PDB file of C-alpha atoms in Angstrom:
ATOM      1  CA  MET X  99     169.735 182.494 226.258  1.00 69.00           C
ATOM      2  CA  MET X 100     166.322 181.386 224.941  1.00 77.00           C
ATOM      3  CA  TRP X 101     165.238 180.517 228.476  1.00 74.00           C
ATOM      4  CA  THR X 102     166.153 184.001 229.654  1.00 77.00           C
ATOM      5  CA  LEU X 103     164.262 185.644 226.803  1.00 79.00           C
ATOM      6  CA  LEU X 104     161.125 183.509 226.826  1.00 83.00           C
ATOM      7  CA  VAL X 105     160.619 182.168 230.341  1.00 86.00           C
ATOM      8  CA  THR X 106     162.476 184.308 232.886  1.00 87.00           C
ATOM      9  CA  PRO X 107     160.107 187.313 232.667  1.00 87.00           C
ATOM     10  CA  PHE X 108     157.201 185.052 233.652  1.00 88.00           C
ATOM     11  CA  THR X 109     159.060 183.300 236.483  1.00 87.00           C
ATOM     12  CA  GLU X 110     160.661 186.334 238.136  1.00 87.00           C
ATOM     13  CA  PHE X 111     157.919 188.968 238.024  1.00 87.00           C
ATOM     14  CA  ALA X 112     154.476 188.576 239.577  1.00 88.00           C
ATOM     15  CA  PHE X 113     152.946 191.273 237.357  1.00 88.00           C
ATOM     16  CA  MET X 114     153.972 189.296 234.259  1.00 89.00           C
ATOM     17  CA  GLN X 115     152.430 186.135 235.718  1.00 90.00           C
ATOM     18  CA  ARG X 116     149.150 187.952 236.374  1.00 90.00           C
ATOM     19  CA  ALA X 117     149.169 189.485 232.922  1.00 89.00           C
ATOM     20  CA  LEU X 118     149.775 186.087 231.295  1.00 91.00           C
ATOM     21  CA  ALA X 119     147.059 184.418 233.385  1.00 92.00           C
ATOM     22  CA  GLY X 120     144.552 187.120 232.481  1.00 91.00           C
ATOM     23  CA  ALA X 121     145.451 187.067 228.789  1.00 91.00           C
ATOM     24  CA  LEU X 122     145.259 183.269 228.595  1.00 93.00           C
ATOM     25  CA  MET X 123     141.832 183.240 230.245  1.00 94.00           C
ATOM     26  CA  LEU X 124     140.699 185.931 227.819  1.00 92.00           C
ATOM     27  CA  SER X 125     141.936 183.776 224.942  1.00 94.00           C
ATOM     28  CA  LEU X 126     139.948 180.792 226.193  1.00 95.00           C
ATOM     29  CA  SER X 127     136.822 182.893 226.600  1.00 94.00           C
ATOM     30  CA  ALA X 128     136.878 185.522 223.840  1.00 93.00           C
ATOM     31  CA  CYS X 129     138.414 183.616 220.913  1.00 94.00           C
ATOM     32  CA  PRO X 130     135.520 181.112 220.574  1.00 94.00           C
ATOM     33  CA  VAL X 131     133.100 184.041 220.625  1.00 93.00           C
ATOM     34  CA  GLY X 132     135.198 185.633 217.877  1.00 92.00           C
ATOM     35  CA  VAL X 133     134.909 182.488 215.745  1.00 94.00           C
ATOM     36  CA  PHE X 134     131.123 182.703 215.764  1.00 92.00           C
ATOM     37  CA  LEU X 135     131.274 186.441 215.090  1.00 89.00           C
ATOM     38  CA  THR X 136     133.344 185.818 211.951  1.00 90.00           C
ATOM     39  CA  LEU X 137     131.180 182.889 210.839  1.00 88.00           C
ATOM     40  CA  ARG X 138     128.074 185.044 211.216  1.00 84.00           C
ATOM     41  CA  ARG X 139     129.790 187.911 209.363  1.00 82.00           C
ATOM     42  CA  MET X 140     129.442 190.093 212.448  1.00 79.00           C
ATOM     43  CA  SER X 141     133.102 190.986 213.028  1.00 76.00           C
ATOM     44  CA  LEU X 142     132.398 194.712 212.791  1.00 75.00           C
ATOM     45  CA  THR X 143     129.539 194.248 215.246  1.00 75.00           C
ATOM     46  CA  GLY X 144     132.113 193.117 217.791  1.00 78.00           C
ATOM     47  CA  ASP X 145     134.147 196.242 217.140  1.00 76.00           C
ATOM     48  CA  ALA X 146     131.040 198.396 217.512  1.00 77.00           C
ATOM     49  CA  MET X 147     130.127 196.720 220.799  1.00 79.00           C
ATOM     50  CA  ALA X 148     133.654 197.309 222.109  1.00 79.00           C
ATOM     51  CA  HIS X 149     133.119 201.048 221.658  1.00 77.00           C
ATOM     52  CA  ALA X 150     129.564 200.858 222.994  1.00 79.00           C
ATOM     53  CA  ILE X 151     130.642 199.856 226.521  1.00 83.00           C
ATOM     54  CA  LEU X 152     132.686 203.039 226.960  1.00 81.00           C
ATOM     55  CA  PRO X 153     129.935 205.354 228.330  1.00 84.00           C
ATOM     56  CA  GLY X 154     128.985 202.857 231.046  1.00 84.00           C
ATOM     57  CA  ALA X 155     132.603 202.323 232.023  1.00 81.00           C
ATOM     58  CA  ALA X 156     133.108 206.093 232.004  1.00 80.00           C
ATOM     59  CA  ALA X 157     130.098 206.567 234.277  1.00 84.00           C
ATOM     60  CA  GLY X 158     131.573 204.083 236.752  1.00 82.00           C
ATOM     61  CA  PHE X 159     134.891 205.925 236.522  1.00 77.00           C
ATOM     62  CA  LEU X 160     133.276 209.329 237.181  1.00 78.00           C
ATOM     63  CA  ILE X 161     131.502 208.068 240.299  1.00 81.00           C
ATOM     64  CA  PHE X 162     133.966 205.584 241.790  1.00 79.00           C
ATOM     65  CA  GLY X 163     137.287 206.208 240.025  1.00 73.00           C
ATOM     66  CA  LEU X 164     139.343 203.386 238.523  1.00 70.00           C
ATOM     67  CA  GLU X 165     137.431 200.639 240.372  1.00 76.00           C
ATOM     68  CA  ILE X 166     136.851 197.488 238.366  1.00 78.00           C
ATOM     69  CA  TRP X 167     133.382 196.413 239.512  1.00 81.00           C
ATOM     70  CA  PRO X 168     131.550 199.751 239.010  1.00 84.00           C
ATOM     71  CA  MET X 169     133.206 200.219 235.622  1.00 82.00           C
ATOM     72  CA  THR X 170     132.355 196.625 234.684  1.00 84.00           C
ATOM     73  CA  LEU X 171     128.720 196.988 235.692  1.00 87.00           C
ATOM     74  CA  GLY X 172     128.470 200.271 233.796  1.00 87.00           C
ATOM     75  CA  GLY X 173     130.024 198.686 230.715  1.00 85.00           C
ATOM     76  CA  LEU X 174     127.591 195.762 230.840  1.00 86.00           C
ATOM     77  CA  ILE X 175     124.586 198.078 231.095  1.00 88.00           C
ATOM     78  CA  ALA X 176     125.803 200.332 228.279  1.00 86.00           C
ATOM     79  CA  GLY X 177     126.618 197.389 226.013  1.00 82.00           C
ATOM     80  CA  ALA X 178     123.254 195.767 226.640  1.00 83.00           C
ATOM     81  CA  LEU X 179     121.402 199.020 225.932  1.00 84.00           C
ATOM     82  CA  VAL X 180     123.272 199.559 222.664  1.00 82.00           C
ATOM     83  CA  ALA X 181     122.707 195.960 221.538  1.00 79.00           C
ATOM     84  CA  LEU X 182     118.994 196.127 222.351  1.00 80.00           C
ATOM     85  CA  GLY X 183     118.618 199.604 220.861  1.00 81.00           C
ATOM     86  CA  ALA X 184     120.356 198.726 217.602  1.00 79.00           C
ATOM     87  CA  GLY X 185     118.382 195.488 217.332  1.00 75.00           C
ATOM     88  CA  ALA X 186     115.087 197.270 217.963  1.00 79.00           C
ATOM     89  CA  VAL X 187     115.835 199.933 215.347  1.00 81.00           C
ATOM     90  CA  ALA X 188     116.760 197.245 212.811  1.00 74.00           C
ATOM     91  CA  ARG X 189     113.563 195.271 213.434  1.00 73.00           C
ATOM     92  CA  LEU X 190     111.113 198.177 213.717  1.00 77.00           C
ATOM     93  CA  THR X 191     112.408 200.487 210.976  1.00 81.00           C
ATOM     94  CA  VAL X 192     113.801 200.249 207.444  1.00 72.00           C
ATOM     95  CA  GLN X 193     117.395 200.559 208.657  1.00 73.00           C
ATOM     96  CA  HIS X 194     119.644 197.483 208.658  1.00 74.00           C
ATOM     97  CA  GLU X 195     121.338 196.318 211.853  1.00 70.00           C
ATOM     98  CA  ASP X 196     124.855 197.233 210.685  1.00 71.00           C
ATOM     99  CA  ALA X 197     123.872 200.852 210.096  1.00 78.00           C
ATOM    100  CA  SER X 198     122.000 201.184 213.386  1.00 79.00           C
ATOM    101  CA  MET X 199     124.869 199.535 215.266  1.00 78.00           C
ATOM    102  CA  ALA X 200     127.356 201.944 213.676  1.00 78.00           C
ATOM    103  CA  ALA X 201     125.222 204.930 214.647  1.00 83.00           C
ATOM    104  CA  PHE X 202     124.829 203.763 218.241  1.00 80.00           C
ATOM    105  CA  TYR X 203     128.512 202.969 218.713  1.00 76.00           C
ATOM    106  CA  LEU X 204     129.677 206.314 217.312  1.00 81.00           C
ATOM    107  CA  ILE X 205     127.370 208.125 219.719  1.00 85.00           C
ATOM    108  CA  SER X 206     128.526 205.900 222.595  1.00 82.00           C
ATOM    109  CA  LEU X 207     132.212 206.367 221.848  1.00 79.00           C
ATOM    110  CA  SER X 208     131.870 210.152 221.709  1.00 84.00           C
ATOM    111  CA  VAL X 209     129.833 210.309 224.910  1.00 84.00           C
ATOM    112  CA  GLY X 210     132.296 208.038 226.729  1.00 80.00           C
ATOM    113  CA  VAL X 211     135.379 210.044 225.744  1.00 79.00           C
ATOM    114  CA  VAL X 212     133.684 213.284 226.830  1.00 83.00           C
ATOM    115  CA  MET X 213     132.669 211.746 230.169  1.00 80.00           C
ATOM    116  CA  VAL X 214     136.188 210.528 230.957  1.00 74.00           C
ATOM    117  CA  SER X 215     137.649 213.887 229.926  1.00 75.00           C
ATOM    118  CA  LEU X 216     135.322 215.766 232.327  1.00 75.00           C
ATOM    119  CA  ARG X 217     137.084 214.384 235.384  1.00 69.00           C
ATOM    120  CA  GLY X 218     140.117 212.395 234.396  1.00 61.00           C
ATOM    121  CA  SER X 219     143.487 213.239 232.930  1.00 63.00           C
ATOM    122  CA  SER X 220     144.942 212.076 229.640  1.00 62.00           C
ATOM    123  CA  VAL X 221     146.502 209.179 231.550  1.00 62.00           C
ATOM    124  CA  ASP X 222     143.066 208.054 232.759  1.00 62.00           C
ATOM    125  CA  LEU X 223     141.698 208.323 229.222  1.00 63.00           C
ATOM    126  CA  MET X 224     144.554 206.188 227.884  1.00 68.00           C
ATOM    127  CA  HIS X 225     143.893 203.625 230.615  1.00 68.00           C
ATOM    128  CA  VAL X 226     140.218 203.381 229.679  1.00 68.00           C
ATOM    129  CA  LEU X 227     140.861 203.247 225.928  1.00 67.00           C
ATOM    130  CA  PHE X 228     143.907 200.954 225.857  1.00 67.00           C
ATOM    131  CA  GLY X 229     143.883 199.068 229.166  1.00 70.00           C
ATOM    132  CA  THR X 230     146.685 198.076 231.540  1.00 73.00           C
ATOM    133  CA  VAL X 231     147.227 194.338 231.246  1.00 76.00           C
ATOM    134  CA  LEU X 232     150.443 194.569 233.301  1.00 75.00           C
ATOM    135  CA  ALA X 233     148.456 195.982 236.248  1.00 75.00           C
ATOM    136  CA  LEU X 234     145.796 193.260 236.564  1.00 82.00           C
ATOM    137  CA  ASP X 235     144.856 192.645 240.200  1.00 82.00           C
ATOM    138  CA  ASP X 236     142.946 189.862 241.944  1.00 85.00           C
ATOM    139  CA  ALA X 237     139.577 191.513 241.251  1.00 84.00           C
ATOM    140  CA  ALA X 238     140.312 191.760 237.520  1.00 85.00           C
ATOM    141  CA  LEU X 239     141.476 188.139 237.338  1.00 89.00           C
ATOM    142  CA  LEU X 240     138.357 187.045 239.242  1.00 90.00           C
ATOM    143  CA  LEU X 241     136.144 188.923 236.785  1.00 88.00           C
ATOM    144  CA  ILE X 242     137.873 187.366 233.764  1.00 91.00           C
ATOM    145  CA  GLY X 243     137.601 183.924 235.352  1.00 92.00           C
ATOM    146  CA  LEU X 244     133.874 184.370 235.998  1.00 93.00           C
ATOM    147  CA  VAL X 245     133.281 185.478 232.413  1.00 92.00           C
ATOM    148  CA  LEU X 246     135.241 182.453 231.183  1.00 94.00           C
ATOM    149  CA  ALA X 247     133.048 180.146 233.289  1.00 95.00           C
ATOM    150  CA  VAL X 248     129.808 181.764 232.052  1.00 94.00           C
ATOM    151  CA  THR X 249     131.000 181.627 228.432  1.00 94.00           C
ATOM    152  CA  ALA X 250     132.008 177.968 228.694  1.00 95.00           C
ATOM    153  CA  LEU X 251     128.630 177.067 230.225  1.00 95.00           C
ATOM    154  CA  ALA X 252     126.750 179.033 227.561  1.00 93.00           C
ATOM    155  CA  PHE X 253     128.622 177.268 224.760  1.00 94.00           C
ATOM    156  CA  CYS X 254     127.874 173.873 226.299  1.00 92.00           C
ATOM    157  CA  VAL X 255     124.154 174.704 226.341  1.00 91.00           C
ATOM    158  CA  LEU X 256     123.862 176.673 223.078  1.00 88.00           C
ATOM    159  CA  TRP X 257     126.530 175.048 220.891  1.00 90.00           C
ATOM    160  CA  ARG X 258     124.216 173.281 218.430  1.00 87.00           C
ATOM    161  CA  ALA X 259     121.904 176.273 218.145  1.00 85.00           C
ATOM    162  CA  LEU X 260     124.830 178.646 217.531  1.00 87.00           C
ATOM    163  CA  VAL X 261     126.282 176.391 214.846  1.00 87.00           C
ATOM    164  CA  ALA X 262     122.848 176.007 213.213  1.00 83.00           C
ATOM    165  CA  GLU X 263     122.328 179.767 213.198  1.00 78.00           C
ATOM    166  CA  CYS X 264     125.726 180.291 211.554  1.00 78.00           C
ATOM    167  CA  LEU X 265     124.923 177.794 208.799  1.00 73.00           C
ATOM    168  CA  ASP X 266     121.250 178.625 208.202  1.00 69.00           C
ATOM    169  CA  PRO X 267     119.545 181.107 210.554  1.00 65.00           C
ATOM    170  CA  LEU X 268     116.263 180.919 208.628  1.00 67.00           C
ATOM    171  CA  PHE X 269     116.125 177.160 209.144  1.00 65.00           C
ATOM    172  CA  LEU X 270     116.681 177.555 212.895  1.00 65.00           C
ATOM    173  CA  ARG X 271     113.863 180.090 213.127  1.00 65.00           C
ATOM    174  CA  SER X 272     111.541 177.886 211.082  1.00 67.00           C
ATOM    175  CA  VAL X 273     112.013 174.760 213.219  1.00 66.00           C
ATOM    176  CA  SER X 274     112.439 176.472 216.570  1.00 68.00           C
ATOM    177  CA  GLY X 275     111.224 179.596 218.293  1.00 67.00           C
ATOM    178  CA  TRP X 276     114.608 180.094 219.927  1.00 70.00           C
ATOM    179  CA  GLY X 277     116.295 181.893 217.043  1.00 70.00           C
ATOM    180  CA  THR X 278     115.873 185.394 218.474  1.00 73.00           C
ATOM    181  CA  VAL X 279     116.731 184.198 221.981  1.00 80.00           C
ATOM    182  CA  VAL X 280     119.948 182.579 220.756  1.00 83.00           C
ATOM    183  CA  HIS X 281     120.856 185.732 218.819  1.00 80.00           C
ATOM    184  CA  PHE X 282     120.520 188.021 221.826  1.00 81.00           C
ATOM    185  CA  ALA X 283     122.161 185.486 224.142  1.00 86.00           C
ATOM    186  CA  PHE X 284     125.129 185.466 221.797  1.00 88.00           C
ATOM    187  CA  LEU X 285     125.252 189.274 221.799  1.00 84.00           C
ATOM    188  CA  GLY X 286     125.258 189.049 225.590  1.00 86.00           C
ATOM    189  CA  LEU X 287     128.331 186.793 225.424  1.00 90.00           C
ATOM    190  CA  VAL X 288     130.016 189.325 223.152  1.00 89.00           C
ATOM    191  CA  VAL X 289     129.361 192.130 225.635  1.00 85.00           C
ATOM    192  CA  LEU X 290     130.517 190.003 228.587  1.00 88.00           C
ATOM    193  CA  ASN X 291     133.824 189.138 226.940  1.00 90.00           C
ATOM    194  CA  LEU X 292     134.437 192.694 225.806  1.00 87.00           C
ATOM    195  CA  VAL X 293     133.866 193.890 229.364  1.00 85.00           C
ATOM    196  CA  ALA X 294     136.240 191.184 230.637  1.00 85.00           C
ATOM    197  CA  GLY X 295     138.885 192.345 228.175  1.00 84.00           C
ATOM    198  CA  PHE X 296     138.258 195.975 229.018  1.00 79.00           C
ATOM    199  CA  GLN X 297     140.589 196.105 232.047  1.00 71.00           C
ATOM    200  CA  ALA X 298     143.380 194.295 230.216  1.00 75.00           C
ATOM    201  CA  LEU X 299     143.221 195.729 226.705  1.00 78.00           C
ATOM    202  CA  GLY X 300     140.898 198.742 226.955  1.00 73.00           C
ATOM    203  CA  THR X 301     137.753 199.493 225.014  1.00 66.00           C
ATOM    204  CA  LEU X 302     139.561 200.070 221.723  1.00 67.00           C
ATOM    205  CA  LEU X 303     141.691 196.907 221.680  1.00 77.00           C
ATOM    206  CA  SER X 304     139.640 194.333 223.626  1.00 80.00           C
ATOM    207  CA  VAL X 305     138.004 193.249 220.374  1.00 85.00           C
ATOM    208  CA  GLY X 306     141.426 192.528 218.828  1.00 87.00           C
ATOM    209  CA  LEU X 307     142.000 189.362 220.854  1.00 89.00           C
ATOM    210  CA  MET X 308     138.461 188.296 220.007  1.00 90.00           C
ATOM    211  CA  ILE X 309     138.515 188.781 216.220  1.00 91.00           C
ATOM    212  CA  LEU X 310     142.100 188.446 214.946  1.00 93.00           C
ATOM    213  CA  PRO X 311     142.816 184.855 216.143  1.00 95.00           C
ATOM    214  CA  ALA X 312     139.384 183.766 214.909  1.00 94.00           C
ATOM    215  CA  ALA X 313     139.941 185.380 211.516  1.00 93.00           C
ATOM    216  CA  ALA X 314     143.355 183.705 211.279  1.00 94.00           C
ATOM    217  CA  ALA X 315     141.976 180.281 212.222  1.00 95.00           C
ATOM    218  CA  ARG X 316     139.406 180.415 209.458  1.00 93.00           C
ATOM    219  CA  PHE X 317     142.198 180.224 206.841  1.00 94.00           C
ATOM    220  CA  TRP X 318     143.329 176.864 208.233  1.00 94.00           C
ATOM    221  CA  THR X 319     140.109 174.852 208.612  1.00 92.00           C
ATOM    222  CA  GLN X 320     136.425 174.834 207.697  1.00 89.00           C
ATOM    223  CA  SER X 321     135.168 172.829 210.689  1.00 90.00           C
ATOM    224  CA  VAL X 322     133.822 174.843 213.602  1.00 91.00           C
ATOM    225  CA  LEU X 323     135.315 172.901 216.536  1.00 93.00           C
ATOM    226  CA  PRO X 324     138.892 172.767 215.132  1.00 94.00           C
ATOM    227  CA  MET X 325     138.511 176.446 214.233  1.00 95.00           C
ATOM    228  CA  VAL X 326     137.648 177.275 217.843  1.00 95.00           C
ATOM    229  CA  ALA X 327     140.577 175.244 219.175  1.00 96.00           C
ATOM    230  CA  LEU X 328     142.995 176.834 216.715  1.00 96.00           C
ATOM    231  CA  ALA X 329     141.718 180.336 217.502  1.00 96.00           C
ATOM    232  CA  VAL X 330     142.289 179.738 221.219  1.00 96.00           C
ATOM    233  CA  GLY X 331     145.826 178.505 220.480  1.00 96.00           C
ATOM    234  CA  ILE X 332     146.610 181.528 218.313  1.00 96.00           C
ATOM    235  CA  GLY X 333     145.160 183.831 220.973  1.00 95.00           C
ATOM    236  CA  ALA X 334     147.251 182.229 223.716  1.00 95.00           C
ATOM    237  CA  LEU X 335     150.436 182.380 221.633  1.00 96.00           C
ATOM    238  CA  SER X 336     149.720 186.009 220.695  1.00 94.00           C
ATOM    239  CA  SER X 337     149.180 186.884 224.342  1.00 93.00           C
ATOM    240  CA  ALA X 338     152.465 185.345 225.474  1.00 94.00           C
ATOM    241  CA  SER X 339     154.495 186.762 222.582  1.00 94.00           C
ATOM    242  CA  GLY X 340     152.887 190.203 222.968  1.00 92.00           C
ATOM    243  CA  LEU X 341     153.748 190.318 226.663  1.00 92.00           C
ATOM    244  CA  LEU X 342     157.345 189.302 225.897  1.00 93.00           C
ATOM    245  CA  LEU X 343     157.629 192.013 223.242  1.00 92.00           C
ATOM    246  CA  SER X 344     156.218 194.502 225.716  1.00 89.00           C
ATOM    247  CA  TYR X 345     158.728 193.446 228.376  1.00 89.00           C
ATOM    248  CA  HIS X 346     161.866 193.336 226.222  1.00 89.00           C
ATOM    249  CA  LEU X 347     161.152 196.317 223.940  1.00 89.00           C
ATOM    250  CA  SER X 348     159.277 198.535 226.433  1.00 86.00           C
ATOM    251  CA  LEU X 349     156.158 198.578 224.250  1.00 84.00           C
ATOM    252  CA  PRO X 350     152.583 199.153 225.455  1.00 83.00           C
ATOM    253  CA  SER X 351     151.344 195.702 226.416  1.00 85.00           C
ATOM    254  CA  GLY X 352     147.822 195.853 224.939  1.00 84.00           C
ATOM    255  CA  PRO X 353     148.906 197.013 221.478  1.00 87.00           C
ATOM    256  CA  ALA X 354     151.787 194.495 221.548  1.00 89.00           C
ATOM    257  CA  ILE X 355     149.340 191.623 222.107  1.00 91.00           C
ATOM    258  CA  THR X 356     147.059 192.888 219.361  1.00 91.00           C
ATOM    259  CA  LEU X 357     150.001 193.313 216.953  1.00 92.00           C
ATOM    260  CA  SER X 358     151.116 189.743 217.676  1.00 94.00           C
ATOM    261  CA  ALA X 359     147.631 188.514 216.828  1.00 94.00           C
ATOM    262  CA  GLY X 360     147.719 190.695 213.714  1.00 94.00           C
ATOM    263  CA  ALA X 361     151.015 189.095 212.668  1.00 95.00           C
ATOM    264  CA  ALA X 362     149.440 185.638 213.069  1.00 95.00           C
ATOM    265  CA  TYR X 363     146.541 186.784 210.901  1.00 95.00           C
ATOM    266  CA  LEU X 364     148.815 188.104 208.129  1.00 95.00           C
ATOM    267  CA  LEU X 365     150.884 184.903 208.135  1.00 94.00           C
ATOM    268  CA  SER X 366     147.668 182.886 207.861  1.00 94.00           C
ATOM    269  CA  VAL X 367     146.471 185.051 204.971  1.00 94.00           C
ATOM    270  CA  ILE X 368     149.651 184.225 203.051  1.00 92.00           C
ATOM    271  CA  PHE X 369     150.639 180.680 204.037  1.00 91.00           C
ATOM    272  CA  ALA X 370     147.497 178.883 205.253  1.00 89.00           C
ATOM    273  CA  PRO X 371     145.870 176.199 203.075  1.00 88.00           C
ATOM    274  CA  ARG X 372     142.968 178.573 202.366  1.00 86.00           C
ATOM    275  CA  GLY X 373     145.137 181.681 202.061  1.00 83.00           C
ATOM    276  CA  LEU X 374     146.721 183.490 199.138  1.00 85.00           C
ATOM    277  CA  LEU X 375     149.746 181.339 198.373  1.00 82.00           C
ATOM    278  CA  VAL X 376     148.914 177.632 198.775  1.00 75.00           C
ATOM    279  CA  PRO X 377     145.787 177.482 196.533  1.00 72.00           C
ATOM    280  CA  ARG X 378     147.808 179.097 193.712  1.00 73.00           C
ATOM    281  CA  LEU X 379     150.742 176.688 193.850  1.00 73.00           C
ATOM    282  CA  PRO X 380     150.944 174.297 190.862  1.00 77.00           C
ATOM    283  CA  ARG X 381     149.673 170.855 191.708  1.00 68.00           C
ATOM    284  CA  ARG X 382     151.404 167.709 190.562  1.00 64.00           C
ATOM    285  CA  SER X 383     149.320 165.422 188.382  1.00 55.00           C
ATOM    286  CA  HIS X 384     149.520 161.738 189.208  1.00 54.00           C
ATOM    287  CA  ARG X 385     149.701 159.677 186.029  1.00 54.00           C
ATOM    288  CA  THR X 386     149.241 155.972 185.984  1.00 50.00           C
ATOM    289  CA  ALA X 387     151.534 153.898 183.803  1.00 45.00           C
TER     290      ALA X 387
END
C-alpha cells in the first residue's frame, strides 16, 4: 500500500520522473541561494526578482511562443536590468534598495501580465505565472542542470566572501574591494535560479522553493553549512511530497510543492529547537547531592 502511494507514480510515469528530477535539481541549486537570502535579510528581494523576470519571459513568449530558451534569455535580461536599476537608484538617490526594488518589480509584473495578455489566452498566462512542472522536457531539464552547475561553481569560488558578507558586510568592504562584486554576483545567482524555476513553478511560485526551505532550516541550526544542507533536504522532501499530492489529489503541481514547503516551515516554527515551543518548555535543573 505505501509502495503504491509513494513510489509507483515515479516508477510508472515518465512525466513524474522528469518532474521529480527537475524539482530535485532546483532544490540543490535554489535552496542554498535561499539560505543566503534569508541570512542577508533579503527574502523579499528574492520575491521581487521573481516578479521582475516576467516582462522578459513575456517578450520571449510574444515572439517565439512557449519556447524555453527565448523565454529564459528574456527573463535573464529583465532580471538583470531590474537588479541593476534598483541598485543604481539605491546608491545614487536617497531611496533605500528595498523601496526601489519594490517599485521596479511592481512595474515589471504589470508590464509582463499585459504583454502575455496581448497575445496569449488565460491558459498561457497561468502557465507563465504558475509553471508546469509535470510538463518539463529535455530542454528544461538541461537548463536547470546548467544553472545547478553554475551555482555550485559560484559557491565553491565565493563561499567565504558570501559568508563574510552575511556576517559583516562592512568588514568585507573594508578589507577587500570585492564587496560590491560579490553582492551583484549573488544577485546574478538569484536571477539565474529564479529563471531555472520559472518553467517548473512559474514566476509567482519559483521563489517559494528558494525561500521556504531556507527559512525552515534556520529554526534548526545557526551554522551556515548545516543550514544549507538541511534546506536542500527540506526542498527535496517538499518537491517529492508536493508531486505526490498533485498526483493523488489532482492538485496543481507547483502550488502543491510550495504548500509542502510551507508545511515544513510551519512545523519548524512550532517544533524546531529555535522555534516557538521548545525554548519555552521548562528545563530540568540538575542538582548535585
